[in-house]
Amino acid sequence: MGNFATVINPVLDQAERTFERIIGNSPALESVLEQVEQVAPTDSTVLIEGETGTGKELIAHAIHNASQRCGRAFIKLNCAAIPLDLLESELFGHEKGAFTGAIAQKIGRFEMADKGTLFLDEVGDIPPALQPKLLRVLQEQEFERLGSGRTHKVDVRLVAATNRDLLKMVARGQFRSDLYYRLNVFPILLPALRERQEDIPALVTHFVKLFSRRMGKQVESIPPEIMAAFQCYLWPGNIRELQNLVERAVILSRDGVLPNPLHKKQTEHMIPSLHRARTFHSSMTLEDSDRVLILETLEQSGWIVGGPRGAAAKLGLKRTTLLAKMRRFGISRPIPQEGTSVPGVAQEDVQT
């Protein structure tokens, strides 16, 4: 949630880097990250399920970064983006002359990922004729390139993802049951954005800063009614839709104020939860909302800054960056009254 400057504890450095770019601290997201921490050190196959735009590739990266294969290749392939007649070659490679147009030898994704991790997105789109070959390489860790009889051995950890219901596809005869169970060793279900609405302010703030920097624009405030609209919208396109709409809003912004990018048709998909905007006041600048968000996250994390469950990881910041922001905003751990303590807090965790 971050490649940061050298720190004393290399283990802490690795733990924080694991969740780089994963923004939020909702219970639904926390549950997912706990599962990532449990399965990452193993070599078990992981199946990430969830709606389009929920961040399946980010979770796959997090699994790789927290595994013993971190530092090795992370190779990805979107199975839905490759024509069916070329998918086998993309996965396993081919020899020169294996088929019309094969003018040179090609290395497949499994070979590229040897000793590392292969991320197969939209695995439900793999055609039935190719599924037995995928099953074989998962079970035996061996395959042949197209046009070759030579067997290649590989050591690959597979992380697959899909937005389709594979079990229903099995029942309809569209997906092999043995392949399904081989992929479904450790399933992780990603929540839709509407199921983690408390993460929306942090995501909006993150994307506003990202696109403001890219476009060279100054967006200094997010009106409370705009944040409320974001939190009330159901987000059928999930985080990807949020990112695109924030980009649109930054383009349309004037005088440093973020406008509402939702049009009338989208407002039909709103839910009555305006009370969620309780933290954001009419005079609040983007920096003010940053300070509030940091304070709330520190309180929720027991004023622990570093580590995979610390405030820095939950905010998607480097530990050193969060400490710098705390100094700038004048944020420090409350001094407990005599005879009391802040639970779970070590002094060094919040040293500024």
Tab-separated table of C-alpha atoms in Angstrom:
chain	number	residue	atom	x	y	z
A	1	MET	CA	0.000	0.000	0.000
A	2	GLY	CA	5.903	1.434	-0.915
A	3	ASN	CA	9.336	1.617	-2.139
A	4	PHE	CA	10.731	4.066	0.365
A	5	ALA	CA	14.046	5.254	1.682
A	6	THR	CA	16.295	2.847	3.539
A	7	VAL	CA	15.053	2.124	7.054
A	8	ILE	CA	16.539	0.216	9.957
A	9	ASN	CA	14.191	-2.760	9.735
A	10	PRO	CA	14.301	-4.466	6.274
A	11	VAL	CA	11.410	-6.756	7.242
A	12	LEU	CA	9.200	-3.744	7.901
A	13	ASP	CA	10.334	-2.260	4.575
A	14	GLN	CA	9.162	-5.402	2.755
A	15	ALA	CA	5.838	-5.541	4.621
A	16	GLU	CA	4.981	-1.965	3.704
A	17	ARG	CA	6.015	-2.438	0.074
A	18	THR	CA	3.635	-5.387	-0.211
A	19	PHE	CA	0.514	-3.226	-0.147
A	20	GLU	CA	1.796	-0.400	-2.321
A	21	ARG	CA	-1.020	1.405	-4.156
A	22	ILE	CA	-3.793	-0.466	-2.288
A	23	ILE	CA	-5.841	2.354	-0.779
A	24	GLY	CA	-8.318	1.960	2.069
A	25	ASN	CA	-8.878	0.554	5.537
A	26	SER	CA	-12.444	-0.754	5.411
A	27	PRO	CA	-13.180	-4.112	7.094
A	28	ALA	CA	-13.920	-5.641	3.678
A	29	LEU	CA	-10.503	-4.635	2.329
A	30	GLU	CA	-8.744	-5.567	5.582
A	31	SER	CA	-10.163	-9.087	5.255
A	32	VAL	CA	-8.732	-9.405	1.737
A	33	LEU	CA	-5.288	-8.198	2.825
A	34	GLU	CA	-5.256	-10.698	5.692
A	35	GLN	CA	-5.875	-13.469	3.167
A	36	VAL	CA	-3.051	-12.121	1.003
A	37	GLU	CA	-0.682	-12.272	3.971
A	38	GLN	CA	-1.739	-15.851	4.719
A	39	VAL	CA	-1.337	-17.285	1.216
A	40	ALA	CA	1.553	-15.205	-0.165
A	41	PRO	CA	4.424	-17.098	1.543
A	42	THR	CA	3.188	-20.387	0.075
A	43	ASP	CA	3.436	-21.469	-3.556
A	44	SER	CA	-0.273	-22.327	-3.708
A	45	THR	CA	-2.378	-21.321	-6.693
A	46	VAL	CA	-4.676	-18.365	-5.967
A	47	LEU	CA	-7.966	-17.570	-7.708
A	48	ILE	CA	-8.988	-13.913	-7.366
A	49	GLU	CA	-12.677	-13.349	-8.046
A	50	GLY	CA	-14.537	-10.081	-8.276
A	51	GLU	CA	-16.346	-7.632	-10.500
A	52	THR	CA	-14.550	-5.735	-13.253
A	53	GLY	CA	-12.545	-2.819	-11.901
A	54	THR	CA	-12.124	-4.064	-8.320
A	55	GLY	CA	-8.316	-4.211	-8.466
A	56	LYS	CA	-7.570	-7.882	-9.084
A	57	GLU	CA	-4.188	-7.149	-10.659
A	58	LEU	CA	-3.126	-5.051	-7.647
A	59	ILE	CA	-3.925	-7.953	-5.343
A	60	ALA	CA	-1.984	-10.329	-7.607
A	61	HIS	CA	1.011	-7.972	-7.387
A	62	ALA	CA	0.654	-7.860	-3.592
A	63	ILE	CA	0.713	-11.670	-3.421
A	64	HIS	CA	3.871	-11.761	-5.548
A	65	ASN	CA	5.556	-8.975	-3.545
A	66	ALA	CA	4.906	-10.759	-0.241
A	67	SER	CA	6.102	-14.139	-1.532
A	68	GLN	CA	9.525	-15.768	-1.667
A	69	ARG	CA	9.431	-15.049	-5.416
A	70	CYS	CA	9.555	-11.298	-4.896
A	71	GLY	CA	12.366	-9.950	-7.039
A	72	ARG	CA	11.722	-12.587	-9.693
A	73	ALA	CA	9.550	-12.095	-12.777
A	74	PHE	CA	5.900	-11.125	-12.452
A	75	ILE	CA	4.377	-11.954	-15.851
A	76	LYS	CA	0.769	-11.165	-16.721
A	77	LEU	CA	-1.581	-12.129	-19.523
A	78	ASN	CA	-5.171	-11.083	-20.120
A	79	CYS	CA	-6.703	-14.203	-21.638
A	80	ALA	CA	-9.701	-12.239	-22.987
A	81	ALA	CA	-7.459	-9.829	-24.913
A	82	ILE	CA	-5.679	-12.477	-27.024
A	83	PRO	CA	-7.329	-14.025	-30.110
A	84	LEU	CA	-8.198	-17.654	-29.416
A	85	ASP	CA	-5.934	-19.000	-32.169
A	86	LEU	CA	-2.941	-17.156	-30.665
A	87	LEU	CA	-3.580	-17.836	-26.977
A	88	GLU	CA	-1.801	-21.206	-26.912
A	89	SER	CA	1.301	-19.642	-28.427
A	90	GLU	CA	1.161	-16.778	-25.903
A	91	LEU	CA	1.013	-19.249	-23.029
A	92	PHE	CA	3.463	-21.905	-24.177
A	93	GLY	CA	5.427	-20.355	-27.048
A	94	HIS	CA	6.149	-21.839	-30.473
A	95	GLU	CA	8.996	-22.915	-32.726
A	96	LYS	CA	9.837	-21.312	-36.041
A	97	GLY	CA	7.529	-22.686	-38.740
A	98	ALA	CA	5.040	-24.154	-36.233
A	99	PHE	CA	2.204	-22.473	-38.154
A	100	THR	CA	1.675	-19.926	-40.907
A	101	GLY	CA	3.254	-16.672	-39.789
A	102	ALA	CA	5.570	-18.266	-37.192
A	103	ILE	CA	8.715	-16.771	-38.701
A	104	ALA	CA	10.779	-17.063	-35.516
A	105	GLN	CA	10.843	-18.935	-32.247
A	106	LYS	CA	8.685	-17.407	-29.516
A	107	ILE	CA	8.986	-17.821	-25.746
A	108	GLY	CA	5.641	-18.216	-23.969
A	109	ARG	CA	4.491	-16.614	-20.721
A	110	PHE	CA	5.103	-19.765	-18.673
A	111	GLU	CA	8.771	-19.765	-19.672
A	112	MET	CA	9.028	-16.033	-19.003
A	113	ALA	CA	7.619	-16.579	-15.509
A	114	ASP	CA	9.989	-19.426	-14.586
A	115	LYS	CA	10.968	-19.078	-10.884
A	116	GLY	CA	8.442	-16.226	-10.633
A	117	THR	CA	4.704	-15.608	-10.758
A	118	LEU	CA	2.309	-15.807	-13.713
A	119	PHE	CA	-0.893	-13.783	-13.461
A	120	LEU	CA	-3.641	-14.986	-15.799
A	121	ASP	CA	-6.446	-12.434	-15.884
A	122	GLU	CA	-9.903	-13.396	-17.185
A	123	VAL	CA	-8.995	-17.076	-16.937
A	124	GLY	CA	-12.647	-17.964	-17.608
A	125	ASP	CA	-12.108	-16.946	-21.237
A	126	ILE	CA	-9.635	-19.748	-21.948
A	127	PRO	CA	-11.292	-21.954	-24.612
A	128	PRO	CA	-12.202	-25.572	-23.687
A	129	ALA	CA	-9.687	-27.008	-26.179
A	130	LEU	CA	-6.825	-25.270	-24.360
A	131	GLN	CA	-7.927	-26.031	-20.812
A	132	PRO	CA	-6.367	-29.552	-20.653
A	133	LYS	CA	-2.956	-28.096	-21.549
A	134	LEU	CA	-3.269	-25.481	-18.825
A	135	LEU	CA	-4.280	-28.187	-16.350
A	136	ARG	CA	-1.233	-30.250	-17.283
A	137	VAL	CA	1.258	-27.440	-16.770
A	138	LEU	CA	-0.299	-26.628	-13.402
A	139	GLN	CA	-0.110	-30.232	-12.248
A	140	GLU	CA	3.173	-31.319	-13.814
A	141	GLN	CA	4.961	-27.963	-14.273
A	142	GLU	CA	5.880	-29.008	-17.790
A	143	PHE	CA	4.744	-28.293	-21.368
A	144	GLU	CA	5.831	-28.307	-25.012
A	145	ARG	CA	6.044	-25.317	-27.307
A	146	LEU	CA	3.868	-25.440	-30.406
A	147	GLY	CA	5.728	-27.283	-33.154
A	148	SER	CA	8.154	-28.973	-30.747
A	149	GLY	CA	8.248	-32.378	-29.063
A	150	ARG	CA	10.719	-31.223	-26.423
A	151	THR	CA	9.307	-30.984	-22.888
A	152	HIS	CA	10.160	-27.863	-20.882
A	153	LYS	CA	10.127	-27.922	-17.077
A	154	VAL	CA	9.223	-24.726	-15.242
A	155	ASP	CA	8.767	-23.541	-11.667
A	156	VAL	CA	5.846	-21.098	-11.804
A	157	ARG	CA	3.439	-19.850	-9.150
A	158	LEU	CA	0.034	-19.157	-10.749
A	159	VAL	CA	-2.350	-16.422	-9.696
A	160	ALA	CA	-5.556	-16.392	-11.770
A	161	ALA	CA	-8.415	-13.906	-11.830
A	162	THR	CA	-11.914	-13.797	-13.236
A	163	ASN	CA	-15.096	-11.731	-13.094
A	164	ARG	CA	-17.140	-14.747	-14.217
A	165	ASP	CA	-18.813	-17.441	-12.119
A	166	LEU	CA	-16.594	-20.406	-12.967
A	167	LEU	CA	-18.725	-22.853	-10.989
A	168	LYS	CA	-21.746	-21.998	-13.147
A	169	MET	CA	-19.572	-22.379	-16.238
A	170	VAL	CA	-18.575	-25.852	-14.994
A	171	ALA	CA	-22.247	-26.759	-14.600
A	172	ARG	CA	-22.908	-25.616	-18.194
A	173	GLY	CA	-19.962	-27.597	-19.543
A	174	GLN	CA	-18.025	-24.447	-20.503
A	175	PHE	CA	-15.179	-24.931	-18.047
A	176	ARG	CA	-13.454	-28.164	-16.971
A	177	SER	CA	-14.268	-29.136	-13.397
A	178	ASP	CA	-10.759	-30.532	-12.769
A	179	LEU	CA	-9.191	-27.278	-13.944
A	180	TYR	CA	-11.600	-25.271	-11.788
A	181	TYR	CA	-10.647	-27.183	-8.654
A	182	ARG	CA	-6.958	-26.899	-9.533
A	183	LEU	CA	-7.301	-23.120	-9.817
A	184	ASN	CA	-9.545	-22.772	-6.778
A	185	VAL	CA	-6.941	-23.876	-4.218
A	186	PHE	CA	-7.097	-20.541	-2.387
A	187	PRO	CA	-9.945	-18.278	-3.544
A	188	ILE	CA	-9.981	-14.560	-2.698
A	189	LEU	CA	-13.194	-12.637	-3.347
A	190	LEU	CA	-12.661	-8.906	-3.852
A	191	PRO	CA	-15.444	-6.645	-2.571
A	192	ALA	CA	-17.161	-4.249	-4.937
A	193	LEU	CA	-16.550	-0.562	-4.227
A	194	ARG	CA	-20.157	-0.168	-3.026
A	195	GLU	CA	-19.268	-2.653	-0.262
A	196	ARG	CA	-16.373	-0.512	0.982
A	197	GLN	CA	-17.756	3.019	0.761
A	198	GLU	CA	-15.697	4.191	3.724
A	199	ASP	CA	-12.629	3.882	1.466
A	200	ILE	CA	-13.999	6.317	-1.122
A	201	PRO	CA	-12.647	9.587	0.456
A	202	ALA	CA	-9.116	8.157	0.538
A	203	LEU	CA	-9.418	6.911	-3.052
A	204	VAL	CA	-10.821	10.229	-4.301
A	205	THR	CA	-8.057	12.185	-2.562
A	206	HIS	CA	-5.414	9.851	-3.996
A	207	PHE	CA	-6.697	10.153	-7.572
A	208	VAL	CA	-7.187	13.934	-7.317
A	209	LYS	CA	-3.533	14.329	-6.345
A	210	LEU	CA	-2.405	11.885	-9.032
A	211	PHE	CA	-4.210	13.604	-11.905
A	212	SER	CA	-3.558	17.129	-10.622
A	213	ARG	CA	0.151	16.377	-10.714
A	214	ARG	CA	-0.032	14.814	-14.178
A	215	MET	CA	-2.024	17.707	-15.613
A	216	GLY	CA	-0.190	20.470	-13.788
A	217	LYS	CA	-3.443	21.695	-12.228
A	218	GLN	CA	-4.083	22.926	-8.698
A	219	VAL	CA	-7.109	21.278	-7.066
A	220	GLU	CA	-7.177	22.532	-3.498
A	221	SER	CA	-10.655	21.614	-2.244
A	222	ILE	CA	-13.316	18.962	-2.585
A	223	PRO	CA	-16.763	20.371	-1.650
A	224	PRO	CA	-18.613	18.200	0.890
A	225	GLU	CA	-21.569	17.729	-1.444
A	226	ILE	CA	-19.212	16.326	-4.101
A	227	MET	CA	-17.659	13.849	-1.670
A	228	ALA	CA	-21.164	12.910	-0.488
A	229	ALA	CA	-22.214	12.274	-4.100
A	230	PHE	CA	-19.178	10.030	-4.608
A	231	GLN	CA	-20.030	8.061	-1.459
A	232	CYS	CA	-23.697	7.692	-2.385
A	233	TYR	CA	-23.069	6.437	-5.924
A	234	LEU	CA	-23.166	2.648	-6.415
A	235	TRP	CA	-20.117	2.492	-8.741
A	236	PRO	CA	-21.052	-0.340	-11.118
A	237	GLY	CA	-17.588	0.053	-12.700
A	238	ASN	CA	-15.901	-0.001	-9.268
A	239	ILE	CA	-12.488	1.609	-8.691
A	240	ARG	CA	-11.747	1.890	-12.407
A	241	GLU	CA	-14.922	3.965	-12.880
A	242	LEU	CA	-14.043	6.113	-9.857
A	243	GLN	CA	-10.564	6.729	-11.230
A	244	ASN	CA	-11.908	7.754	-14.646
A	245	LEU	CA	-14.541	10.074	-13.167
A	246	VAL	CA	-12.024	11.767	-10.879
A	247	GLU	CA	-9.775	12.289	-13.908
A	248	ARG	CA	-12.728	13.913	-15.699
A	249	ALA	CA	-13.434	16.097	-12.663
A	250	VAL	CA	-9.814	17.282	-12.480
A	251	ILE	CA	-9.943	18.205	-16.179
A	252	LEU	CA	-13.146	20.205	-15.579
A	253	SER	CA	-11.945	21.831	-12.334
A	254	ARG	CA	-11.728	25.607	-12.067
A	255	ASP	CA	-10.394	27.874	-9.349
A	256	GLY	CA	-8.956	24.903	-7.470
A	257	VAL	CA	-12.345	23.319	-6.734
A	258	LEU	CA	-13.278	19.788	-7.788
A	259	PRO	CA	-16.638	19.700	-9.653
A	260	ASN	CA	-19.174	16.864	-9.681
A	261	PRO	CA	-18.453	14.641	-12.715
A	262	LEU	CA	-21.585	12.499	-12.219
A	263	HIS	CA	-24.286	13.207	-14.800
A	264	LYS	CA	-28.040	12.882	-14.260
A	265	LYS	CA	-28.251	9.329	-15.532
A	266	GLN	CA	-25.597	8.219	-13.055
A	267	THR	CA	-27.360	9.883	-10.120
A	268	GLU	CA	-30.186	7.376	-10.570
A	269	HIS	CA	-27.765	4.835	-9.074
A	270	MET	CA	-27.367	6.670	-5.764
A	271	ILE	CA	-28.072	5.416	-2.256
A	272	PRO	CA	-29.279	7.556	0.678
A	273	SER	CA	-26.110	7.733	2.742
A	274	LEU	CA	-25.313	11.444	2.898
A	275	HIS	CA	-24.421	11.033	6.557
A	276	ARG	CA	-21.172	9.451	5.391
A	277	ALA	CA	-19.895	12.923	4.528
A	278	ARG	CA	-19.885	13.873	8.224
A	279	THR	CA	-16.129	14.536	8.249
A	280	PHE	CA	-15.995	16.943	5.301
A	281	HIS	CA	-16.991	20.554	5.940
A	282	SER	CA	-17.832	23.300	3.480
A	283	SER	CA	-14.645	25.295	4.110
A	284	MET	CA	-12.402	22.244	3.954
A	285	THR	CA	-9.445	22.331	1.568
A	286	LEU	CA	-7.808	19.265	0.064
A	287	GLU	CA	-5.045	19.653	2.669
A	288	ASP	CA	-7.654	19.842	5.439
A	289	SER	CA	-9.287	16.618	4.240
A	290	ASP	CA	-5.820	15.034	4.141
A	291	ARG	CA	-5.267	15.939	7.786
A	292	VAL	CA	-8.667	14.566	8.829
A	293	LEU	CA	-8.078	11.350	6.907
A	294	ILE	CA	-4.636	10.856	8.506
A	295	LEU	CA	-6.031	11.479	11.995
A	296	GLU	CA	-8.924	9.059	11.495
A	297	THR	CA	-6.603	6.366	10.129
A	298	LEU	CA	-4.093	6.790	12.966
A	299	GLU	CA	-6.913	6.432	15.500
A	300	GLN	CA	-8.253	3.317	13.747
A	301	SER	CA	-4.774	1.743	13.667
A	302	GLY	CA	-4.097	2.492	17.345
A	303	TRP	CA	-1.546	5.174	16.380
A	304	ILE	CA	0.743	2.599	14.802
A	305	VAL	CA	2.450	4.141	11.768
A	306	GLY	CA	4.564	1.356	10.254
A	307	GLY	CA	3.977	-2.265	9.370
A	308	PRO	CA	1.346	-3.963	7.217
A	309	ARG	CA	-1.430	-2.951	9.630
A	310	GLY	CA	-0.110	0.519	10.353
A	311	ALA	CA	-1.622	3.793	9.188
A	312	ALA	CA	0.954	4.255	6.397
A	313	ALA	CA	-0.001	0.965	4.745
A	314	LYS	CA	-3.711	1.718	5.071
A	315	LEU	CA	-3.269	5.143	3.478
A	316	GLY	CA	-1.059	3.799	0.675
A	317	LEU	CA	1.889	5.930	1.803
A	318	LYS	CA	5.518	5.252	2.574
A	319	ARG	CA	6.141	5.275	6.321
A	320	THR	CA	8.579	8.183	5.947
A	321	THR	CA	6.038	10.121	3.864
A	322	LEU	CA	3.350	9.729	6.517
A	323	LEU	CA	5.745	10.842	9.270
A	324	ALA	CA	6.608	13.923	7.198
A	325	LYS	CA	2.906	14.725	6.724
A	326	MET	CA	2.295	14.288	10.471
A	327	ARG	CA	5.062	16.793	11.189
A	328	ARG	CA	3.669	19.239	8.631
A	329	PHE	CA	0.145	18.986	10.013
A	330	GLY	CA	1.328	19.065	13.624
A	331	ILE	CA	-0.096	15.601	14.314
A	332	SER	CA	1.336	13.659	17.241
A	333	ARG	CA	0.166	10.810	19.417
A	334	PRO	CA	-2.080	11.949	22.282
A	335	ILE	CA	-0.202	11.896	25.574
A	336	PRO	CA	-2.040	9.403	27.798
A	337	GLN	CA	-3.081	10.546	31.227
A	338	GLU	CA	-1.187	9.090	34.158
A	339	GLY	CA	-2.139	5.455	34.648
A	340	THR	CA	-3.528	5.062	31.124
A	341	SER	CA	-2.013	4.085	27.819
A	342	VAL	CA	-2.813	4.020	24.154
A	343	PRO	CA	-3.376	0.304	23.452
A	344	GLY	CA	-1.037	-1.465	21.075
A	345	VAL	CA	1.239	1.553	20.564
A	346	ALA	CA	5.007	1.496	20.901
A	347	GLN	CA	6.701	4.869	21.277
A	348	GLU	CA	8.922	4.299	18.243
A	349	ASP	CA	5.850	3.595	16.070
A	350	VAL	CA	4.766	7.244	16.178
A	351	GLN	CA	8.069	8.981	16.680
A	352	THR	CA	8.073	12.176	14.672
